[in-house]
Amino acid sequence: MKPLIVANWKMNPSTLKGARLLFNSVKSGLKNIKNTEVVICPPFLYLPFLLKTKTDNLKPKLGAQDCFWEEKGAYTGEVSPKMLKNLGIEYVIIGHSERRALGETDEMINKKIKAAISAKLKSILCIGETAAERKNSKTFKVLKEQLKRDLSHLPTQSLNNLSIAYEPIWAIGTGNFCEPAKAKEVLFFLRKIRKANPILYGGSVNSQNARDYIKVGFQGLLVGGASLDAEEFVKLIKNVSKT
Ligand code: PGA
C-alpha cells in the first residue's frame, strides 16, 4: 500500500482565493511523485471549488473533516456522507480530538463511522490519549476503549475502507511530537487489535520527522499545521516517498 498522507486544514485558510492557491501549489509540487496517496481535507465550503480545479487524474484527492450520521432531513448545519459522496469526495476524517473536545462522543462517532461506511466513503478514525493518560500509563487502555466504542456493532467486513489515525492529543499542534520509537509501541498494540486496517500517525508531523513514522511501520500520516504551507507539505511528501 502507498503511504496515505492526509492534510487536515482545519478552519483554514480564510478565503477561497487562499484555499485555491494552497491547493494548486500542492498539486503542482506533486507532479512527479507517484508512490504516495495524498488527500486534502479543507473546510466543507471549499470542497466543490477545489473539486473543479481537479481537471485531471493527478493528486491530491479530497476529503471532508467531518460528516453527520443521517442521510438527509431537518438537521441544521449538518452535512451527510451521502452529500459528500455525491459531490465526488472520497475520504472523511471522523472523531478528531478537536471535535471530541467540543462534545462529540464515542456514540456519535460510532454513528458517523457507520453512516460514512454505508455511503462508501473512506473513513479516517482519529483516536488518542491525553498527556495525563499517557503519564499514568493508560494509553493502551484508552485507545482500546475508544476503538471498541467507536467501532461497536460494525461487522469486520464492513471496515475495509477504514484507516485509524493515532493522534496523541498532547502532540497535536504543539510541536511536541511523539517520538517515532514510542509511537511504534502504540502502532504494534493497535495492529494486534485491528490487523486489517492501515494505521496512520498524526501530531506535529513535519518534513523532518515524517519519514521516521513510515520507517517504523505507520502506513500514513495525518498532518495539520505543516499542510498549510505548500512548500513544507510537498517537502514532507517527497521525504515520505523516498522510504
Ligand atoms: P498538527 O495537527 O499536525 O498541527 O499537530 C494534526 C491534526 O490535528 O490532525
PDB file of C-alpha atoms and ligand atoms in Angstrom:
ATOM      1  CA  MET A   1       0.000   0.000   0.000  1.00  0.00           C
ATOM      2  CA  LYS A   2       1.214   3.517  -0.809  1.00  0.00           C
ATOM      3  CA  PRO A   3       1.633   5.707   2.291  1.00  0.00           C
ATOM      4  CA  LEU A   4      -1.532   7.746   2.803  1.00  0.00           C
ATOM      5  CA  ILE A   5      -0.821  11.380   3.611  1.00  0.00           C
ATOM      6  CA  VAL A   6      -3.828  13.337   4.782  1.00  0.00           C
ATOM      7  CA  ALA A   7      -3.800  17.115   5.136  1.00  0.00           C
ATOM      8  CA  ASN A   8      -6.204  18.465   7.738  1.00  0.00           C
ATOM      9  CA  TRP A   9      -6.544  22.165   7.015  1.00  0.00           C
ATOM     10  CA  LYS A  10      -8.928  22.609   9.961  1.00  0.00           C
ATOM     11  CA  MET A  11     -10.577  26.063   9.799  1.00  0.00           C
ATOM     12  CA  ASN A  12      -8.056  27.491   7.309  1.00  0.00           C
ATOM     13  CA  PRO A  13      -7.448  29.442   5.124  1.00  0.00           C
ATOM     14  CA  SER A  14      -9.849  32.383   5.486  1.00  0.00           C
ATOM     15  CA  THR A  15     -10.504  32.969   1.788  1.00  0.00           C
ATOM     16  CA  LEU A  16     -11.390  30.838  -1.215  1.00  0.00           C
ATOM     17  CA  LYS A  17      -8.524  32.501  -3.041  1.00  0.00           C
ATOM     18  CA  GLY A  18      -6.143  31.304  -0.343  1.00  0.00           C
ATOM     19  CA  ALA A  19      -7.596  27.787  -0.479  1.00  0.00           C
ATOM     20  CA  ARG A  20      -7.186  27.610  -4.259  1.00  0.00           C
ATOM     21  CA  LEU A  21      -3.668  28.902  -4.078  1.00  0.00           C
ATOM     22  CA  LEU A  22      -2.653  26.388  -1.430  1.00  0.00           C
ATOM     23  CA  PHE A  23      -4.340  23.505  -3.246  1.00  0.00           C
ATOM     24  CA  ASN A  24      -2.838  24.360  -6.607  1.00  0.00           C
ATOM     25  CA  SER A  25       0.640  24.844  -5.168  1.00  0.00           C
ATOM     26  CA  VAL A  26       0.490  21.412  -3.554  1.00  0.00           C
ATOM     27  CA  LYS A  27      -0.909  19.936  -6.729  1.00  0.00           C
ATOM     28  CA  SER A  28       1.871  21.256  -8.924  1.00  0.00           C
ATOM     29  CA  GLY A  29       4.503  20.238  -6.359  1.00  0.00           C
ATOM     30  CA  LEU A  30       3.294  16.638  -6.530  1.00  0.00           C
ATOM     31  CA  LYS A  31       3.516  16.157 -10.270  1.00  0.00           C
ATOM     32  CA  ASN A  32       6.345  13.651 -10.297  1.00  0.00           C
ATOM     33  CA  ILE A  33       5.657  11.887  -7.044  1.00  0.00           C
ATOM     34  CA  LYS A  34       3.905   8.614  -7.671  1.00  0.00           C
ATOM     35  CA  ASN A  35       4.193   6.381  -4.642  1.00  0.00           C
ATOM     36  CA  THR A  36       2.030   8.218  -2.116  1.00  0.00           C
ATOM     37  CA  GLU A  37      -1.698   8.813  -1.827  1.00  0.00           C
ATOM     38  CA  VAL A  38      -2.319  12.425  -0.851  1.00  0.00           C
ATOM     39  CA  VAL A  39      -5.680  13.628   0.445  1.00  0.00           C
ATOM     40  CA  ILE A  40      -6.529  17.217   1.270  1.00  0.00           C
ATOM     41  CA  CYS A  41      -9.314  17.919   3.758  1.00  0.00           C
ATOM     42  CA  PRO A  42     -10.311  21.593   3.538  1.00  0.00           C
ATOM     43  CA  PRO A  43     -13.336  23.201   5.224  1.00  0.00           C
ATOM     44  CA  PHE A  44     -16.588  21.927   3.651  1.00  0.00           C
ATOM     45  CA  LEU A  45     -17.385  25.059   1.705  1.00  0.00           C
ATOM     46  CA  TYR A  46     -14.181  24.934  -0.342  1.00  0.00           C
ATOM     47  CA  LEU A  47     -14.715  21.326  -1.464  1.00  0.00           C
ATOM     48  CA  PRO A  48     -16.796  21.979  -4.625  1.00  0.00           C
ATOM     49  CA  PHE A  49     -14.406  24.697  -5.801  1.00  0.00           C
ATOM     50  CA  LEU A  50     -11.342  22.541  -5.263  1.00  0.00           C
ATOM     51  CA  LEU A  51     -13.014  19.600  -6.969  1.00  0.00           C
ATOM     52  CA  LYS A  52     -13.474  21.788 -10.008  1.00  0.00           C
ATOM     53  CA  THR A  53      -9.818  22.698 -10.157  1.00  0.00           C
ATOM     54  CA  LYS A  54      -9.053  18.999 -10.312  1.00  0.00           C
ATOM     55  CA  THR A  55      -9.335  18.638 -14.054  1.00  0.00           C
ATOM     56  CA  ASP A  56      -7.021  15.652 -14.357  1.00  0.00           C
ATOM     57  CA  ASN A  57      -6.228  12.466 -12.551  1.00  0.00           C
ATOM     58  CA  LEU A  58      -3.323  13.930 -10.655  1.00  0.00           C
ATOM     59  CA  LYS A  59      -3.189  14.005  -6.904  1.00  0.00           C
ATOM     60  CA  PRO A  60      -4.295  15.226  -4.419  1.00  0.00           C
ATOM     61  CA  LYS A  61      -7.653  13.705  -3.607  1.00  0.00           C
ATOM     62  CA  LEU A  62     -10.218  15.451  -1.468  1.00  0.00           C
ATOM     63  CA  GLY A  63     -11.707  14.609   1.897  1.00  0.00           C
ATOM     64  CA  ALA A  64     -14.005  16.207   4.461  1.00  0.00           C
ATOM     65  CA  GLN A  65     -13.104  16.923   8.089  1.00  0.00           C
ATOM     66  CA  ASP A  66     -16.343  15.527   9.457  1.00  0.00           C
ATOM     67  CA  CYS A  67     -19.827  14.345   8.459  1.00  0.00           C
ATOM     68  CA  PHE A  68     -23.180  13.750  10.106  1.00  0.00           C
ATOM     69  CA  TRP A  69     -24.814  10.357  10.583  1.00  0.00           C
ATOM     70  CA  GLU A  70     -28.170  10.906   8.932  1.00  0.00           C
ATOM     71  CA  GLU A  71     -28.623  10.866   5.178  1.00  0.00           C
ATOM     72  CA  LYS A  72     -30.871  13.937   4.884  1.00  0.00           C
ATOM     73  CA  GLY A  73     -33.552  15.906   6.717  1.00  0.00           C
ATOM     74  CA  ALA A  74     -34.053  18.513   9.415  1.00  0.00           C
ATOM     75  CA  TYR A  75     -30.509  18.732  10.792  1.00  0.00           C
ATOM     76  CA  THR A  76     -29.494  22.376  10.619  1.00  0.00           C
ATOM     77  CA  GLY A  77     -25.864  22.923   9.792  1.00  0.00           C
ATOM     78  CA  GLU A  78     -25.001  19.288   9.139  1.00  0.00           C
ATOM     79  CA  VAL A  79     -23.529  17.606   6.058  1.00  0.00           C
ATOM     80  CA  SER A  80     -24.313  13.980   5.266  1.00  0.00           C
ATOM     81  CA  PRO A  81     -21.880  11.352   3.995  1.00  0.00           C
ATOM     82  CA  LYS A  82     -24.160  10.826   1.026  1.00  0.00           C
ATOM     83  CA  MET A  83     -23.888  14.511   0.041  1.00  0.00           C
ATOM     84  CA  LEU A  84     -20.111  14.229   0.183  1.00  0.00           C
ATOM     85  CA  LYS A  85     -20.121  11.060  -1.868  1.00  0.00           C
ATOM     86  CA  ASN A  86     -22.492  12.557  -4.433  1.00  0.00           C
ATOM     87  CA  LEU A  87     -20.203  15.547  -4.783  1.00  0.00           C
ATOM     88  CA  GLY A  88     -17.262  13.279  -5.595  1.00  0.00           C
ATOM     89  CA  ILE A  89     -15.461  13.317  -2.243  1.00  0.00           C
ATOM     90  CA  GLU A  90     -13.596  10.118  -1.377  1.00  0.00           C
ATOM     91  CA  TYR A  91     -12.457  10.489   2.214  1.00  0.00           C
ATOM     92  CA  VAL A  92     -13.733  11.732   5.563  1.00  0.00           C
ATOM     93  CA  ILE A  93     -11.996  12.315   8.896  1.00  0.00           C
ATOM     94  CA  ILE A  94     -14.124  11.242  11.867  1.00  0.00           C
ATOM     95  CA  GLY A  95     -13.632  11.714  15.598  1.00  0.00           C
ATOM     96  CA  HIS A  96     -10.829  14.269  15.564  1.00  0.00           C
ATOM     97  CA  SER A  97      -9.856  15.231  19.110  1.00  0.00           C
ATOM     98  CA  GLU A  98     -10.734  18.871  18.417  1.00  0.00           C
ATOM     99  CA  ARG A  99     -14.298  17.722  17.733  1.00  0.00           C
ATOM    100  CA  ARG A 100     -14.297  15.413  20.728  1.00  0.00           C
ATOM    101  CA  ALA A 101     -13.196  18.387  22.840  1.00  0.00           C
ATOM    102  CA  LEU A 102     -16.311  20.241  21.675  1.00  0.00           C
ATOM    103  CA  GLY A 103     -18.579  17.473  22.860  1.00  0.00           C
ATOM    104  CA  GLU A 104     -18.508  14.761  20.221  1.00  0.00           C
ATOM    105  CA  THR A 105     -18.933  11.419  21.982  1.00  0.00           C
ATOM    106  CA  ASP A 106     -17.876   7.900  21.031  1.00  0.00           C
ATOM    107  CA  GLU A 107     -21.523   7.127  20.440  1.00  0.00           C
ATOM    108  CA  MET A 108     -21.807   9.948  17.889  1.00  0.00           C
ATOM    109  CA  ILE A 109     -18.540   8.896  16.291  1.00  0.00           C
ATOM    110  CA  ASN A 110     -19.796   5.334  16.009  1.00  0.00           C
ATOM    111  CA  LYS A 111     -22.908   6.543  14.186  1.00  0.00           C
ATOM    112  CA  LYS A 112     -20.804   8.704  11.861  1.00  0.00           C
ATOM    113  CA  ILE A 113     -18.485   5.827  11.003  1.00  0.00           C
ATOM    114  CA  LYS A 114     -21.472   3.603  10.223  1.00  0.00           C
ATOM    115  CA  ALA A 115     -23.018   6.277   8.002  1.00  0.00           C
ATOM    116  CA  ALA A 116     -19.742   7.013   6.212  1.00  0.00           C
ATOM    117  CA  ILE A 117     -19.167   3.333   5.541  1.00  0.00           C
ATOM    118  CA  SER A 118     -22.624   2.831   4.139  1.00  0.00           C
ATOM    119  CA  ALA A 119     -22.110   5.865   1.874  1.00  0.00           C
ATOM    120  CA  LYS A 120     -18.881   4.185   0.683  1.00  0.00           C
ATOM    121  CA  LEU A 121     -16.612   6.961   1.906  1.00  0.00           C
ATOM    122  CA  LYS A 122     -13.125   6.038   3.060  1.00  0.00           C
ATOM    123  CA  SER A 123     -13.026   6.935   6.749  1.00  0.00           C
ATOM    124  CA  ILE A 124     -10.119   8.017   8.884  1.00  0.00           C
ATOM    125  CA  LEU A 125     -10.964   7.478  12.535  1.00  0.00           C
ATOM    126  CA  CYS A 126      -8.868   9.536  14.985  1.00  0.00           C
ATOM    127  CA  ILE A 127      -8.044   8.214  18.418  1.00  0.00           C
ATOM    128  CA  GLY A 128      -5.525   9.362  21.019  1.00  0.00           C
ATOM    129  CA  GLU A 129      -4.721   9.803  24.680  1.00  0.00           C
ATOM    130  CA  THR A 130      -4.233  12.966  26.733  1.00  0.00           C
ATOM    131  CA  ALA A 131      -0.907  13.866  28.364  1.00  0.00           C
ATOM    132  CA  ALA A 132      -2.295  12.846  31.774  1.00  0.00           C
ATOM    133  CA  GLU A 133      -3.435   9.473  30.464  1.00  0.00           C
ATOM    134  CA  ARG A 134      -0.004   8.812  28.993  1.00  0.00           C
ATOM    135  CA  LYS A 135       1.682   9.865  32.219  1.00  0.00           C
ATOM    136  CA  ASN A 136      -0.486   7.430  34.148  1.00  0.00           C
ATOM    137  CA  SER A 137       0.312   4.582  31.732  1.00  0.00           C
ATOM    138  CA  LYS A 138      -3.261   4.484  30.480  1.00  0.00           C
ATOM    139  CA  THR A 139      -2.509   4.955  26.777  1.00  0.00           C
ATOM    140  CA  PHE A 140      -3.243   1.398  25.642  1.00  0.00           C
ATOM    141  CA  LYS A 141      -6.352   1.117  27.772  1.00  0.00           C
ATOM    142  CA  VAL A 142      -7.754   4.426  26.488  1.00  0.00           C
ATOM    143  CA  LEU A 143      -7.085   3.566  22.845  1.00  0.00           C
ATOM    144  CA  LYS A 144      -8.564   0.111  23.167  1.00  0.00           C
ATOM    145  CA  GLU A 145     -11.725   1.534  24.718  1.00  0.00           C
ATOM    146  CA  GLN A 146     -12.033   4.260  22.088  1.00  0.00           C
ATOM    147  CA  LEU A 147     -11.739   1.681  19.323  1.00  0.00           C
ATOM    148  CA  LYS A 148     -14.234  -0.596  20.978  1.00  0.00           C
ATOM    149  CA  ARG A 149     -16.828   2.153  21.369  1.00  0.00           C
ATOM    150  CA  ASP A 150     -16.208   3.917  18.060  1.00  0.00           C
ATOM    151  CA  LEU A 151     -16.410   0.689  16.072  1.00  0.00           C
ATOM    152  CA  SER A 152     -19.067  -1.137  18.044  1.00  0.00           C
ATOM    153  CA  HIS A 153     -21.653  -3.134  16.097  1.00  0.00           C
ATOM    154  CA  LEU A 154     -19.690  -2.844  12.893  1.00  0.00           C
ATOM    155  CA  PRO A 155     -19.073  -6.153  11.142  1.00  0.00           C
ATOM    156  CA  THR A 156     -15.384  -6.670  10.317  1.00  0.00           C
ATOM    157  CA  GLN A 157     -16.051  -6.998   6.595  1.00  0.00           C
ATOM    158  CA  SER A 158     -17.619  -3.507   6.578  1.00  0.00           C
ATOM    159  CA  LEU A 159     -14.360  -1.962   7.788  1.00  0.00           C
ATOM    160  CA  ASN A 160     -12.371  -2.358   4.568  1.00  0.00           C
ATOM    161  CA  ASN A 161     -12.429   1.344   3.913  1.00  0.00           C
ATOM    162  CA  LEU A 162     -11.289   2.400   7.354  1.00  0.00           C
ATOM    163  CA  SER A 163      -7.934   3.796   8.435  1.00  0.00           C
ATOM    164  CA  ILE A 164      -7.100   4.589  12.027  1.00  0.00           C
ATOM    165  CA  ALA A 165      -5.094   7.680  12.910  1.00  0.00           C
ATOM    166  CA  TYR A 166      -3.212   7.507  16.182  1.00  0.00           C
ATOM    167  CA  GLU A 167      -3.079  11.121  17.296  1.00  0.00           C
ATOM    168  CA  PRO A 168      -1.827  11.670  20.837  1.00  0.00           C
ATOM    169  CA  ILE A 169      -3.743  14.764  21.939  1.00  0.00           C
ATOM    170  CA  TRP A 170      -0.694  16.289  23.626  1.00  0.00           C
ATOM    171  CA  ALA A 171       1.193  16.133  20.323  1.00  0.00           C
ATOM    172  CA  ILE A 172      -1.395  17.957  18.209  1.00  0.00           C
ATOM    173  CA  GLY A 173      -0.389  21.460  17.230  1.00  0.00           C
ATOM    174  CA  THR A 174       2.247  21.625  19.965  1.00  0.00           C
ATOM    175  CA  GLY A 175       5.451  20.835  18.082  1.00  0.00           C
ATOM    176  CA  ASN A 176       5.912  18.159  20.745  1.00  0.00           C
ATOM    177  CA  PHE A 177       5.585  15.114  18.503  1.00  0.00           C
ATOM    178  CA  CYS A 178       5.511  11.569  19.834  1.00  0.00           C
ATOM    179  CA  GLU A 179       8.954  10.089  19.255  1.00  0.00           C
ATOM    180  CA  PRO A 180       8.683   7.522  16.418  1.00  0.00           C
ATOM    181  CA  ALA A 181      10.049   4.765  18.679  1.00  0.00           C
ATOM    182  CA  LYS A 182       7.319   5.490  21.243  1.00  0.00           C
ATOM    183  CA  ALA A 183       4.663   5.794  18.563  1.00  0.00           C
ATOM    184  CA  LYS A 184       5.793   2.419  17.231  1.00  0.00           C
ATOM    185  CA  GLU A 185       4.833   0.772  20.534  1.00  0.00           C
ATOM    186  CA  VAL A 186       1.314   2.094  20.035  1.00  0.00           C
ATOM    187  CA  LEU A 187       1.321   1.039  16.396  1.00  0.00           C
ATOM    188  CA  PHE A 188       2.129  -2.552  17.372  1.00  0.00           C
ATOM    189  CA  PHE A 189      -0.553  -2.505  20.026  1.00  0.00           C
ATOM    190  CA  LEU A 190      -3.184  -1.183  17.604  1.00  0.00           C
ATOM    191  CA  ARG A 191      -2.171  -3.667  14.960  1.00  0.00           C
ATOM    192  CA  LYS A 192      -2.938  -6.512  17.314  1.00  0.00           C
ATOM    193  CA  ILE A 193      -6.484  -5.200  17.668  1.00  0.00           C
ATOM    194  CA  ARG A 194      -7.119  -4.089  14.094  1.00  0.00           C
ATOM    195  CA  LYS A 195      -4.960  -6.232  11.867  1.00  0.00           C
ATOM    196  CA  ALA A 196      -6.618  -5.300   8.591  1.00  0.00           C
ATOM    197  CA  ASN A 197      -6.777  -1.502   8.836  1.00  0.00           C
ATOM    198  CA  PRO A 198      -4.000   0.908   7.864  1.00  0.00           C
ATOM    199  CA  ILE A 199      -2.714   2.849  10.867  1.00  0.00           C
ATOM    200  CA  LEU A 200      -1.572   6.452  10.486  1.00  0.00           C
ATOM    201  CA  TYR A 201       0.257   8.760  12.865  1.00  0.00           C
ATOM    202  CA  GLY A 202      -0.709  12.391  13.485  1.00  0.00           C
ATOM    203  CA  GLY A 203       0.560  15.083  15.860  1.00  0.00           C
ATOM    204  CA  SER A 204       3.147  17.713  14.920  1.00  0.00           C
ATOM    205  CA  VAL A 205       4.289  15.866  11.821  1.00  0.00           C
ATOM    206  CA  ASN A 206       6.651  17.936   9.656  1.00  0.00           C
ATOM    207  CA  SER A 207       9.017  17.429   6.755  1.00  0.00           C
ATOM    208  CA  GLN A 208      11.825  16.473   9.135  1.00  0.00           C
ATOM    209  CA  ASN A 209      10.110  13.739  11.130  1.00  0.00           C
ATOM    210  CA  ALA A 210       7.534  12.402   8.611  1.00  0.00           C
ATOM    211  CA  ARG A 211       9.732   9.711   7.128  1.00  0.00           C
ATOM    212  CA  ASP A 212      10.618   8.244  10.518  1.00  0.00           C
ATOM    213  CA  TYR A 213       6.999   7.310  11.192  1.00  0.00           C
ATOM    214  CA  ILE A 214       6.742   5.483   7.875  1.00  0.00           C
ATOM    215  CA  LYS A 215      10.053   3.765   8.582  1.00  0.00           C
ATOM    216  CA  VAL A 216       8.774   2.346  11.880  1.00  0.00           C
ATOM    217  CA  GLY A 217       5.730   0.957  10.091  1.00  0.00           C
ATOM    218  CA  PHE A 218       2.930   3.539  10.030  1.00  0.00           C
ATOM    219  CA  GLN A 219       1.027   3.361   6.746  1.00  0.00           C
ATOM    220  CA  GLY A 220       0.372   7.055   6.581  1.00  0.00           C
ATOM    221  CA  LEU A 221       0.241  10.427   8.305  1.00  0.00           C
ATOM    222  CA  LEU A 222      -2.352  12.982   9.318  1.00  0.00           C
ATOM    223  CA  VAL A 223      -0.844  16.424   9.005  1.00  0.00           C
ATOM    224  CA  GLY A 224      -2.286  19.668  10.389  1.00  0.00           C
ATOM    225  CA  GLY A 225      -0.079  22.755  10.656  1.00  0.00           C
ATOM    226  CA  ALA A 226       2.566  21.581   8.181  1.00  0.00           C
ATOM    227  CA  SER A 227      -0.093  21.078   5.489  1.00  0.00           C
ATOM    228  CA  LEU A 228      -0.886  24.796   5.420  1.00  0.00           C
ATOM    229  CA  ASP A 229       2.484  25.656   3.941  1.00  0.00           C
ATOM    230  CA  ALA A 230       2.610  24.224   0.398  1.00  0.00           C
ATOM    231  CA  GLU A 231       6.392  24.133   0.235  1.00  0.00           C
ATOM    232  CA  GLU A 232       6.737  22.374   3.593  1.00  0.00           C
ATOM    233  CA  PHE A 233       3.941  19.932   2.779  1.00  0.00           C
ATOM    234  CA  VAL A 234       5.368  18.995  -0.617  1.00  0.00           C
ATOM    235  CA  LYS A 235       8.778  18.531   1.008  1.00  0.00           C
ATOM    236  CA  LEU A 236       7.172  16.261   3.607  1.00  0.00           C
ATOM    237  CA  ILE A 237       5.553  14.149   0.883  1.00  0.00           C
ATOM    238  CA  LYS A 238       8.787  13.955  -1.096  1.00  0.00           C
ATOM    239  CA  ASN A 239      10.624  12.757   2.005  1.00  0.00           C
ATOM    240  CA  VAL A 240       7.994  10.088   2.630  1.00  0.00           C
ATOM    241  CA  SER A 241       8.133   8.958  -0.992  1.00  0.00           C
ATOM    242  CA  LYS A 242      11.839   8.181  -0.519  1.00  0.00           C
ATOM    243  CA  THR A 243      11.146   5.494   2.114  1.00  0.00           C
TER     244      THR A 243
HETATM  245  P1  PGA B   1      -0.773  19.086  13.730  1.00  0.00           P
HETATM  246  O1  PGA B   1      -2.294  18.579  13.678  1.00  0.00           O
HETATM  247  O2  PGA B   1      -0.043  18.404  12.606  1.00  0.00           O
HETATM  248  O3  PGA B   1      -0.855  20.563  13.565  1.00  0.00           O
HETATM  249  O4  PGA B   1      -0.243  18.668  15.064  1.00  0.00           O
HETATM  250  C1  PGA B   1      -2.583  17.241  13.420  1.00  0.00           C
HETATM  251  C2  PGA B   1      -4.053  17.010  13.485  1.00  0.00           C
HETATM  252  O5  PGA B   1      -4.751  17.700  14.241  1.00  0.00           O
HETATM  253  O6  PGA B   1      -4.579  16.140  12.801  1.00  0.00           O
END
